[in-house]
Amino acid sequence: MADDKTKTGAADRDRVNVNEDYELQYWTKALGVSADELRAAVKAVGPTAAAVREHLGK
């Protein structure tokens, strides 16, 4: 399903969507990791930003 850019807010900011190029670029820069590291973290702990940050030690 495509990302609905008209629906933004806390729920959108709390999730890491590695299937959207612009989000992948944002999160890799924000967390200082490679795209592969980010994808692996999301696969390991799910898409919530808090879980991904914790998994990456950020």
CSV table of C-alpha atoms in Angstrom, one decimal:
chain,number,residue,atom,x,y,z
A,1,MET,CA,0.0,0.0,0.0
A,2,ALA,CA,1.3,3.5,-0.8
A,3,ASP,CA,2.2,6.0,1.9
A,4,ASP,CA,-0.7,8.5,2.2
A,5,LYS,CA,1.2,11.8,2.5
A,6,THR,CA,-2.0,13.7,3.5
A,7,LYS,CA,-2.1,11.8,6.8
A,8,THR,CA,0.9,12.8,8.8
A,9,GLY,CA,1.4,13.2,12.5
A,10,ALA,CA,2.7,11.3,15.5
A,11,ALA,CA,1.8,7.9,14.1
A,12,ASP,CA,3.7,8.7,10.8
A,13,ARG,CA,6.8,10.0,12.6
A,14,ASP,CA,6.9,7.0,15.0
A,15,ARG,CA,7.3,4.5,12.1
A,16,VAL,CA,10.2,3.7,9.9
A,17,ASN,CA,9.1,2.9,6.3
A,18,VAL,CA,12.0,1.4,4.4
A,19,ASN,CA,9.9,1.0,1.3
A,20,GLU,CA,9.7,4.8,0.6
A,21,ASP,CA,13.0,6.3,-0.8
A,22,TYR,CA,12.5,9.6,0.9
A,23,GLU,CA,11.8,8.0,4.3
A,24,LEU,CA,14.8,5.6,3.9
A,25,GLN,CA,17.0,8.6,3.1
A,26,TYR,CA,15.6,10.5,6.1
A,27,TRP,CA,16.1,7.7,8.6
A,28,THR,CA,19.5,6.7,7.5
A,29,LYS,CA,20.7,10.3,7.9
A,30,ALA,CA,18.9,10.8,11.2
A,31,LEU,CA,20.3,7.6,12.7
A,32,GLY,CA,23.7,7.6,11.0
A,33,VAL,CA,23.4,4.1,9.5
A,34,SER,CA,23.4,2.6,6.1
A,35,ALA,CA,20.3,1.6,4.3
A,36,ASP,CA,21.1,-2.1,4.7
A,37,GLU,CA,21.7,-1.6,8.5
A,38,LEU,CA,18.3,0.2,8.8
A,39,ARG,CA,16.5,-2.5,6.8
A,40,ALA,CA,18.0,-5.2,9.0
A,41,ALA,CA,17.0,-3.3,12.2
A,42,VAL,CA,13.4,-2.9,10.9
A,43,LYS,CA,13.3,-6.6,10.0
A,44,ALA,CA,14.6,-7.5,13.5
A,45,VAL,CA,12.5,-5.3,15.7
A,46,GLY,CA,9.7,-4.0,13.5
A,47,PRO,CA,9.0,-0.5,12.1
A,48,THR,CA,8.5,1.6,15.3
A,49,ALA,CA,11.2,4.3,15.5
A,50,ALA,CA,11.8,3.7,19.2
A,51,ALA,CA,12.4,0.0,18.7
A,52,VAL,CA,14.8,0.7,15.8
A,53,ARG,CA,16.7,3.3,17.8
A,54,GLU,CA,17.0,1.0,20.7
A,55,HIS,CA,18.2,-1.9,18.5
A,56,LEU,CA,20.8,0.4,16.9
A,57,GLY,CA,21.9,1.8,20.2
A,58,LYS,CA,20.8,5.3,19.2
